[in-house]
């Protein structure tokens, strides 16, 4: 089968489409024929070598974390799924390997694909949806009336976080570029700010929580935007952010949190029944894997970018 892998760290040019053996199904495993795979910032952070401390440095590695497809075969001990069923799920975020014609998973790594979503929409949901659920479960406690600023709200996590926060009664201010204005409004943001025309610091307001999804609003710049006991969350931290957050939280009531995604089967179950508006901003065939990662890493796409496999 075909699989996208890399044997050295670097940019999209290190990625290669290679032939590898199709996985052999174990008793507790499912073989899924992949129909769509999402692109996530973690893909290129790990590929660039920025995450060696937590992802390990063993090469070669595959890319791609979340996917949707059809169950091809099941192990003897698998009872919740059958061949032919449509599923969506995610692999270990630090290992990846979903960008392939087939993936091997356990029952805990997949759920039935919502009938109302296409394969592309379903593949777009597990990482960003699980991330948003984890943020509001562990890092930011929402209450009716919570003032939440989402910086970089037009991307995948912002898409889900905006909808979930509104359902919990929060007031959401979304900071986006020109391409994301309509999408942020569609997802329910109360106020939408075009960062190219206005700085968030000009609002003269303070927020109970700031969720930075773009990496362009570091904690030092976000502090004046927070209430005295406000919470800042960095969604794609490197080693510097992880260590910095630990040190800062020892001395300040304003908390600096980092999102380190830990998938749960319960998150997939929740997402499958959440009736979310899932926007696909770009699609690519498997053969365009280098171009896709080069383009998507530049930003500017509202919603999610997805590979579609025939």
mmCIF file of C-alpha atoms in Angstrom:
data_model
loop_
_atom_site.group_PDB
_atom_site.id
_atom_site.type_symbol
_atom_site.label_atom_id
_atom_site.label_comp_id
_atom_site.label_asym_id
_atom_site.label_seq_id
_atom_site.Cartn_x
_atom_site.Cartn_y
_atom_site.Cartn_z
ATOM 1 C CA UNK A 1 0.000 0.000 0.000
ATOM 2 C CA UNK A 2 1.026 3.651 -0.420
ATOM 3 C CA UNK A 3 2.015 5.735 2.597
ATOM 4 C CA UNK A 4 3.575 9.189 3.030
ATOM 5 C CA UNK A 5 6.689 9.085 5.234
ATOM 6 C CA UNK A 6 9.941 10.913 5.901
ATOM 7 C CA UNK A 7 13.416 9.729 6.911
ATOM 8 C CA UNK A 8 14.921 13.079 7.916
ATOM 9 C CA UNK A 9 13.602 16.234 9.540
ATOM 10 C CA UNK A 10 12.866 19.256 7.406
ATOM 11 C CA UNK A 11 10.240 20.947 5.256
ATOM 12 C CA UNK A 12 7.640 19.360 2.961
ATOM 13 C CA UNK A 13 10.433 18.343 0.571
ATOM 14 C CA UNK A 14 11.493 15.510 2.938
ATOM 15 C CA UNK A 15 8.126 13.772 2.516
ATOM 16 C CA UNK A 16 8.010 10.770 0.207
ATOM 17 C CA UNK A 17 5.269 8.479 -1.071
ATOM 18 C CA UNK A 18 6.492 4.941 -0.458
ATOM 19 C CA UNK A 19 5.212 1.390 -0.797
ATOM 20 C CA UNK A 20 4.912 -0.497 2.488
ATOM 21 C CA UNK A 21 3.279 -3.823 3.437
ATOM 22 C CA UNK A 22 -0.382 -3.684 4.339
ATOM 23 C CA UNK A 23 -0.770 -4.184 8.117
ATOM 24 C CA UNK A 24 -1.748 -7.613 9.394
ATOM 25 C CA UNK A 25 -4.867 -7.485 11.567
ATOM 26 C CA UNK A 26 -4.400 -8.566 15.169
ATOM 27 C CA UNK A 27 -7.201 -9.961 17.381
ATOM 28 C CA UNK A 28 -8.096 -6.542 18.845
ATOM 29 C CA UNK A 29 -7.528 -4.433 15.738
ATOM 30 C CA UNK A 30 -9.365 -3.075 12.724
ATOM 31 C CA UNK A 31 -7.968 -2.387 9.283
ATOM 32 C CA UNK A 32 -9.529 0.751 7.820
ATOM 33 C CA UNK A 33 -9.413 1.743 4.182
ATOM 34 C CA UNK A 34 -8.688 5.477 4.358
ATOM 35 C CA UNK A 35 -10.933 7.835 2.401
ATOM 36 C CA UNK A 36 -9.828 11.179 3.854
ATOM 37 C CA UNK A 37 -7.066 12.534 6.106
ATOM 38 C CA UNK A 38 -6.875 15.919 7.812
ATOM 39 C CA UNK A 39 -3.850 18.239 7.918
ATOM 40 C CA UNK A 40 -2.840 19.583 11.338
ATOM 41 C CA UNK A 41 -0.071 21.927 12.573
ATOM 42 C CA UNK A 42 1.290 19.085 14.693
ATOM 43 C CA UNK A 43 2.119 17.253 11.434
ATOM 44 C CA UNK A 44 4.693 19.824 10.384
ATOM 45 C CA UNK A 45 5.920 20.663 13.875
ATOM 46 C CA UNK A 46 6.949 17.036 14.385
ATOM 47 C CA UNK A 47 8.284 16.707 10.829
ATOM 48 C CA UNK A 48 10.444 19.817 11.331
ATOM 49 C CA UNK A 49 12.017 18.283 14.441
ATOM 50 C CA UNK A 50 10.467 20.775 16.867
ATOM 51 C CA UNK A 51 8.839 18.101 19.040
ATOM 52 C CA UNK A 52 11.648 15.575 19.518
ATOM 53 C CA UNK A 53 11.475 15.894 23.304
ATOM 54 C CA UNK A 54 7.931 14.510 23.415
ATOM 55 C CA UNK A 55 7.544 12.760 20.044
ATOM 56 C CA UNK A 56 10.896 10.994 20.041
ATOM 57 C CA UNK A 57 13.543 11.112 17.336
ATOM 58 C CA UNK A 58 13.220 7.653 15.799
ATOM 59 C CA UNK A 59 12.920 7.743 12.002
ATOM 60 C CA UNK A 60 11.330 7.064 9.560
ATOM 61 C CA UNK A 61 7.960 8.467 10.565
ATOM 62 C CA UNK A 62 4.569 8.769 8.939
ATOM 63 C CA UNK A 63 2.365 11.853 8.863
ATOM 64 C CA UNK A 64 -1.337 12.433 9.408
ATOM 65 C CA UNK A 65 -3.303 11.945 12.603
ATOM 66 C CA UNK A 66 -7.050 11.955 11.959
ATOM 67 C CA UNK A 67 -8.896 10.158 9.195
ATOM 68 C CA UNK A 68 -12.173 8.728 7.978
ATOM 69 C CA UNK A 69 -12.772 5.590 5.992
ATOM 70 C CA UNK A 70 -14.392 2.183 5.713
ATOM 71 C CA UNK A 71 -13.659 -0.851 7.877
ATOM 72 C CA UNK A 72 -11.887 -3.433 5.699
ATOM 73 C CA UNK A 73 -11.213 -6.242 8.180
ATOM 74 C CA UNK A 74 -11.626 -6.823 11.926
ATOM 75 C CA UNK A 75 -9.812 -9.032 14.416
ATOM 76 C CA UNK A 76 -11.485 -11.972 16.130
ATOM 77 C CA UNK A 77 -11.935 -10.054 19.398
ATOM 78 C CA UNK A 78 -13.525 -6.985 17.783
ATOM 79 C CA UNK A 79 -17.307 -6.908 18.197
ATOM 80 C CA UNK A 80 -18.290 -3.231 17.966
ATOM 81 C CA UNK A 81 -17.389 -2.855 14.279
ATOM 82 C CA UNK A 82 -17.897 -4.847 11.094
ATOM 83 C CA UNK A 83 -16.412 -4.696 7.590
ATOM 84 C CA UNK A 84 -18.126 -2.109 5.442
ATOM 85 C CA UNK A 85 -18.953 0.303 8.259
ATOM 86 C CA UNK A 86 -17.920 3.935 7.867
ATOM 87 C CA UNK A 87 -15.755 5.240 10.715
ATOM 88 C CA UNK A 88 -13.664 8.227 11.740
ATOM 89 C CA UNK A 89 -10.889 8.465 14.294
ATOM 90 C CA UNK A 90 -7.347 9.396 15.113
ATOM 91 C CA UNK A 91 -3.978 7.790 15.723
ATOM 92 C CA UNK A 92 -1.469 8.661 18.438
ATOM 93 C CA UNK A 93 -0.890 12.389 17.759
ATOM 94 C CA UNK A 94 2.853 12.064 18.391
ATOM 95 C CA UNK A 95 3.283 9.092 16.039
ATOM 96 C CA UNK A 96 0.875 9.788 13.182
ATOM 97 C CA UNK A 97 0.838 7.636 10.074
ATOM 98 C CA UNK A 98 -2.736 8.163 8.873
ATOM 99 C CA UNK A 99 -1.748 9.506 5.452
ATOM 100 C CA UNK A 100 -1.822 6.076 3.844
ATOM 101 C CA UNK A 101 -4.205 3.876 1.908
ATOM 102 C CA UNK A 102 -4.882 1.777 5.039
ATOM 103 C CA UNK A 103 -4.464 2.271 8.782
ATOM 104 C CA UNK A 104 -4.553 -0.171 11.659
ATOM 105 C CA UNK A 105 -6.474 0.954 14.746
ATOM 106 C CA UNK A 106 -8.094 -0.333 17.927
ATOM 107 C CA UNK A 107 -11.776 0.025 18.745
ATOM 108 C CA UNK A 108 -10.941 2.905 21.092
ATOM 109 C CA UNK A 109 -9.412 4.948 18.255
ATOM 110 C CA UNK A 110 -12.493 5.089 16.039
ATOM 111 C CA UNK A 111 -16.230 5.775 16.147
ATOM 112 C CA UNK A 112 -19.044 5.416 13.644
ATOM 113 C CA UNK A 113 -18.940 8.239 11.122
ATOM 114 C CA UNK A 114 -21.907 10.598 11.504
ATOM 115 C CA UNK A 115 -24.278 9.970 8.598
ATOM 116 C CA UNK A 116 -24.646 13.694 7.980
ATOM 117 C CA UNK A 117 -20.931 14.265 7.368
ATOM 118 C CA UNK A 118 -18.895 13.447 4.288
ATOM 119 C CA UNK A 119 -15.651 11.497 4.658
ATOM 120 C CA UNK A 120 -13.743 14.773 4.308
ATOM 121 C CA UNK A 121 -15.799 16.476 7.029
ATOM 122 C CA UNK A 122 -15.492 13.500 9.361
ATOM 123 C CA UNK A 123 -11.714 13.316 8.876
ATOM 124 C CA UNK A 124 -11.466 17.016 9.706
ATOM 125 C CA UNK A 125 -13.077 16.623 13.113
ATOM 126 C CA UNK A 126 -11.181 14.263 15.501
ATOM 127 C CA UNK A 127 -8.029 16.291 16.276
ATOM 128 C CA UNK A 128 -9.585 19.749 16.361
ATOM 129 C CA UNK A 129 -12.748 18.514 18.040
ATOM 130 C CA UNK A 130 -10.874 16.548 20.694
ATOM 131 C CA UNK A 131 -8.611 19.555 21.238
ATOM 132 C CA UNK A 132 -11.553 21.886 21.811
ATOM 133 C CA UNK A 133 -13.244 19.410 24.136
ATOM 134 C CA UNK A 134 -10.032 18.979 26.131
ATOM 135 C CA UNK A 135 -9.517 22.755 26.390
ATOM 136 C CA UNK A 136 -12.971 23.268 27.902
ATOM 137 C CA UNK A 137 -12.793 20.150 30.042
ATOM 138 C CA UNK A 138 -9.346 20.734 31.555
ATOM 139 C CA UNK A 139 -7.949 24.193 30.818
ATOM 140 C CA UNK A 140 -10.767 26.756 30.546
ATOM 141 C CA UNK A 141 -13.890 26.361 32.666
ATOM 142 C CA UNK A 142 -16.757 27.994 30.805
ATOM 143 C CA UNK A 143 -19.829 29.420 32.477
ATOM 144 C CA UNK A 144 -22.729 31.429 31.074
ATOM 145 C CA UNK A 145 -21.352 34.876 30.403
ATOM 146 C CA UNK A 146 -17.673 33.886 30.281
ATOM 147 C CA UNK A 147 -15.786 36.355 28.085
ATOM 148 C CA UNK A 148 -13.627 34.269 25.732
ATOM 149 C CA UNK A 149 -11.194 35.612 23.148
ATOM 150 C CA UNK A 150 -10.211 33.128 20.419
ATOM 151 C CA UNK A 151 -7.195 34.328 18.455
ATOM 152 C CA UNK A 152 -6.927 32.596 15.086
ATOM 153 C CA UNK A 153 -10.548 31.470 15.292
ATOM 154 C CA UNK A 154 -11.016 30.604 11.624
ATOM 155 C CA UNK A 155 -8.941 27.412 11.755
ATOM 156 C CA UNK A 156 -10.067 23.943 12.775
ATOM 157 C CA UNK A 157 -9.927 24.242 16.560
ATOM 158 C CA UNK A 158 -11.502 27.682 16.366
ATOM 159 C CA UNK A 159 -14.314 26.252 14.251
ATOM 160 C CA UNK A 160 -15.230 23.739 16.957
ATOM 161 C CA UNK A 161 -14.305 25.847 19.997
ATOM 162 C CA UNK A 162 -16.528 28.718 18.888
ATOM 163 C CA UNK A 163 -19.544 26.453 18.490
ATOM 164 C CA UNK A 164 -18.980 24.583 21.757
ATOM 165 C CA UNK A 165 -18.332 27.762 23.750
ATOM 166 C CA UNK A 166 -21.531 29.365 22.477
ATOM 167 C CA UNK A 167 -23.514 26.270 23.442
ATOM 168 C CA UNK A 168 -22.193 26.678 26.994
ATOM 169 C CA UNK A 169 -23.267 30.298 27.174
ATOM 170 C CA UNK A 170 -19.909 32.025 26.686
ATOM 171 C CA UNK A 171 -19.533 35.313 24.855
ATOM 172 C CA UNK A 172 -16.989 34.721 22.086
ATOM 173 C CA UNK A 173 -14.798 37.338 20.454
ATOM 174 C CA UNK A 174 -13.109 35.843 17.375
ATOM 175 C CA UNK A 175 -9.914 37.272 15.880
ATOM 176 C CA UNK A 176 -9.452 36.245 12.244
ATOM 177 C CA UNK A 177 -8.009 37.337 8.918
ATOM 178 C CA UNK A 178 -10.166 38.587 6.028
ATOM 179 C CA UNK A 179 -10.785 35.063 4.713
ATOM 180 C CA UNK A 180 -12.241 33.927 8.026
ATOM 181 C CA UNK A 181 -14.739 36.709 8.765
ATOM 182 C CA UNK A 182 -17.804 35.009 7.304
ATOM 183 C CA UNK A 183 -16.941 31.606 8.777
ATOM 184 C CA UNK A 184 -16.472 32.959 12.320
ATOM 185 C CA UNK A 185 -19.856 34.669 12.146
ATOM 186 C CA UNK A 186 -21.455 31.504 10.792
ATOM 187 C CA UNK A 187 -20.057 29.501 13.723
ATOM 188 C CA UNK A 188 -21.721 31.910 16.141
ATOM 189 C CA UNK A 189 -19.052 34.332 17.370
ATOM 190 C CA UNK A 190 -20.575 37.359 19.096
ATOM 191 C CA UNK A 191 -17.881 39.715 17.842
ATOM 192 C CA UNK A 192 -15.497 39.186 14.926
ATOM 193 C CA UNK A 193 -12.290 41.201 14.593
ATOM 194 C CA UNK A 194 -10.181 41.427 11.423
ATOM 195 C CA UNK A 195 -6.640 41.574 12.785
ATOM 196 C CA UNK A 196 -5.393 43.277 9.633
ATOM 197 C CA UNK A 197 -7.628 46.266 10.287
ATOM 198 C CA UNK A 198 -7.728 46.428 14.081
ATOM 199 C CA UNK A 199 -5.544 45.277 16.943
ATOM 200 C CA UNK A 200 -7.222 43.293 19.673
ATOM 201 C CA UNK A 201 -5.460 45.554 22.169
ATOM 202 C CA UNK A 202 -7.488 48.489 20.857
ATOM 203 C CA UNK A 203 -10.720 46.968 22.166
ATOM 204 C CA UNK A 204 -10.054 48.211 25.688
ATOM 205 C CA UNK A 205 -11.584 45.052 27.157
ATOM 206 C CA UNK A 206 -10.474 42.228 29.391
ATOM 207 C CA UNK A 207 -11.329 38.585 28.946
ATOM 208 C CA UNK A 208 -11.780 35.693 31.347
ATOM 209 C CA UNK A 209 -9.861 33.480 28.932
ATOM 210 C CA UNK A 210 -7.695 33.862 25.840
ATOM 211 C CA UNK A 211 -7.281 30.867 23.532
ATOM 212 C CA UNK A 212 -4.410 31.458 21.104
ATOM 213 C CA UNK A 213 -4.714 29.185 18.087
ATOM 214 C CA UNK A 214 -2.431 31.085 15.724
ATOM 215 C CA UNK A 215 0.787 31.237 17.735
ATOM 216 C CA UNK A 216 0.808 34.992 17.066
ATOM 217 C CA UNK A 217 -0.375 36.175 20.484
ATOM 218 C CA UNK A 218 2.240 35.044 23.021
ATOM 219 C CA UNK A 219 1.433 35.056 26.703
ATOM 220 C CA UNK A 220 3.388 38.233 27.391
ATOM 221 C CA UNK A 221 1.225 40.127 24.888
ATOM 222 C CA UNK A 222 -1.988 38.471 26.060
ATOM 223 C CA UNK A 223 -1.595 39.312 29.761
ATOM 224 C CA UNK A 224 -2.993 42.864 29.453
ATOM 225 C CA UNK A 225 -6.091 41.351 27.818
ATOM 226 C CA UNK A 226 -6.788 39.038 30.759
ATOM 227 C CA UNK A 227 -8.759 39.672 33.920
ATOM 228 C CA UNK A 228 -6.662 39.407 37.132
ATOM 229 C CA UNK A 229 -7.461 35.676 37.384
ATOM 230 C CA UNK A 230 -7.794 35.065 33.661
ATOM 231 C CA UNK A 231 -6.496 32.006 31.789
ATOM 232 C CA UNK A 232 -4.348 31.957 28.650
ATOM 233 C CA UNK A 233 -4.069 28.777 26.551
ATOM 234 C CA UNK A 234 -1.420 28.058 23.911
ATOM 235 C CA UNK A 235 -2.740 25.410 21.524
ATOM 236 C CA UNK A 236 0.480 24.264 19.842
ATOM 237 C CA UNK A 237 3.268 24.624 22.408
ATOM 238 C CA UNK A 238 6.902 23.810 21.903
ATOM 239 C CA UNK A 239 9.360 23.050 24.675
ATOM 240 C CA UNK A 240 9.833 26.763 25.403
ATOM 241 C CA UNK A 241 6.112 27.297 25.997
ATOM 242 C CA UNK A 242 5.733 24.162 28.104
ATOM 243 C CA UNK A 243 8.588 25.131 30.420
ATOM 244 C CA UNK A 244 7.551 28.795 30.485
ATOM 245 C CA UNK A 245 4.002 27.955 31.516
ATOM 246 C CA UNK A 246 5.176 25.795 34.408
ATOM 247 C CA UNK A 247 7.464 28.516 35.723
ATOM 248 C CA UNK A 248 4.921 31.332 35.386
ATOM 249 C CA UNK A 249 2.084 29.474 37.116
ATOM 250 C CA UNK A 250 4.129 29.244 40.297
ATOM 251 C CA UNK A 251 3.913 33.005 40.839
ATOM 252 C CA UNK A 252 0.800 34.476 39.175
ATOM 253 C CA UNK A 253 -3.000 34.315 39.484
ATOM 254 C CA UNK A 254 -3.185 34.714 35.724
ATOM 255 C CA UNK A 255 -2.667 31.180 34.473
ATOM 256 C CA UNK A 256 -0.670 30.084 31.437
ATOM 257 C CA UNK A 257 -1.936 26.731 30.167
ATOM 258 C CA UNK A 258 -0.722 24.611 27.265
ATOM 259 C CA UNK A 259 -2.712 22.123 25.234
ATOM 260 C CA UNK A 260 -1.088 18.711 24.937
ATOM 261 C CA UNK A 261 -3.714 16.627 23.189
ATOM 262 C CA UNK A 262 -4.572 13.352 24.899
ATOM 263 C CA UNK A 263 -7.225 11.601 22.804
ATOM 264 C CA UNK A 264 -10.150 9.842 24.460
ATOM 265 C CA UNK A 265 -12.684 7.466 22.991
ATOM 266 C CA UNK A 266 -15.322 9.556 24.766
ATOM 267 C CA UNK A 267 -14.317 12.614 22.734
ATOM 268 C CA UNK A 268 -15.029 10.778 19.474
ATOM 269 C CA UNK A 269 -18.388 9.621 20.801
ATOM 270 C CA UNK A 270 -19.265 13.192 21.767
ATOM 271 C CA UNK A 271 -18.161 14.584 18.416
ATOM 272 C CA UNK A 272 -20.179 11.971 16.542
ATOM 273 C CA UNK A 273 -23.380 13.287 18.104
ATOM 274 C CA UNK A 274 -22.562 17.012 18.361
ATOM 275 C CA UNK A 275 -24.096 18.110 15.043
ATOM 276 C CA UNK A 276 -21.255 20.549 14.409
ATOM 277 C CA UNK A 277 -20.856 22.759 11.373
ATOM 278 C CA UNK A 278 -17.666 21.368 9.799
ATOM 279 C CA UNK A 279 -16.208 23.612 7.088
ATOM 280 C CA UNK A 280 -13.678 22.283 4.562
ATOM 281 C CA UNK A 281 -11.527 25.120 3.256
ATOM 282 C CA UNK A 282 -9.268 23.118 0.928
ATOM 283 C CA UNK A 283 -8.960 19.579 -0.405
ATOM 284 C CA UNK A 284 -5.973 17.840 -1.975
ATOM 285 C CA UNK A 285 -5.391 14.487 -3.676
ATOM 286 C CA UNK A 286 -2.829 12.208 -2.056
ATOM 287 C CA UNK A 287 -0.353 12.852 -4.875
ATOM 288 C CA UNK A 288 -0.143 16.541 -3.905
ATOM 289 C CA UNK A 289 1.120 15.857 -0.370
ATOM 290 C CA UNK A 290 4.166 18.159 -0.616
ATOM 291 C CA UNK A 291 2.197 21.061 -2.090
ATOM 292 C CA UNK A 292 -0.586 20.587 0.439
ATOM 293 C CA UNK A 293 1.679 20.806 3.473
ATOM 294 C CA UNK A 294 3.545 23.784 2.008
ATOM 295 C CA UNK A 295 0.336 25.719 1.338
ATOM 296 C CA UNK A 296 -1.622 24.889 4.476
ATOM 297 C CA UNK A 297 1.267 25.769 6.796
ATOM 298 C CA UNK A 298 1.075 29.352 5.486
ATOM 299 C CA UNK A 299 -2.417 29.752 6.959
ATOM 300 C CA UNK A 300 -5.292 31.728 5.524
ATOM 301 C CA UNK A 301 -7.676 28.778 5.130
ATOM 302 C CA UNK A 302 -11.070 29.030 6.845
ATOM 303 C CA UNK A 303 -11.984 25.691 8.354
ATOM 304 C CA UNK A 304 -9.930 22.568 7.665
ATOM 305 C CA UNK A 305 -7.745 21.269 4.840
ATOM 306 C CA UNK A 306 -8.147 17.607 3.960
ATOM 307 C CA UNK A 307 -6.618 14.963 1.718
ATOM 308 C CA UNK A 308 -9.154 12.875 -0.188
ATOM 309 C CA UNK A 309 -8.199 9.355 -1.267
ATOM 310 C CA UNK A 310 -10.138 7.442 -3.916
#
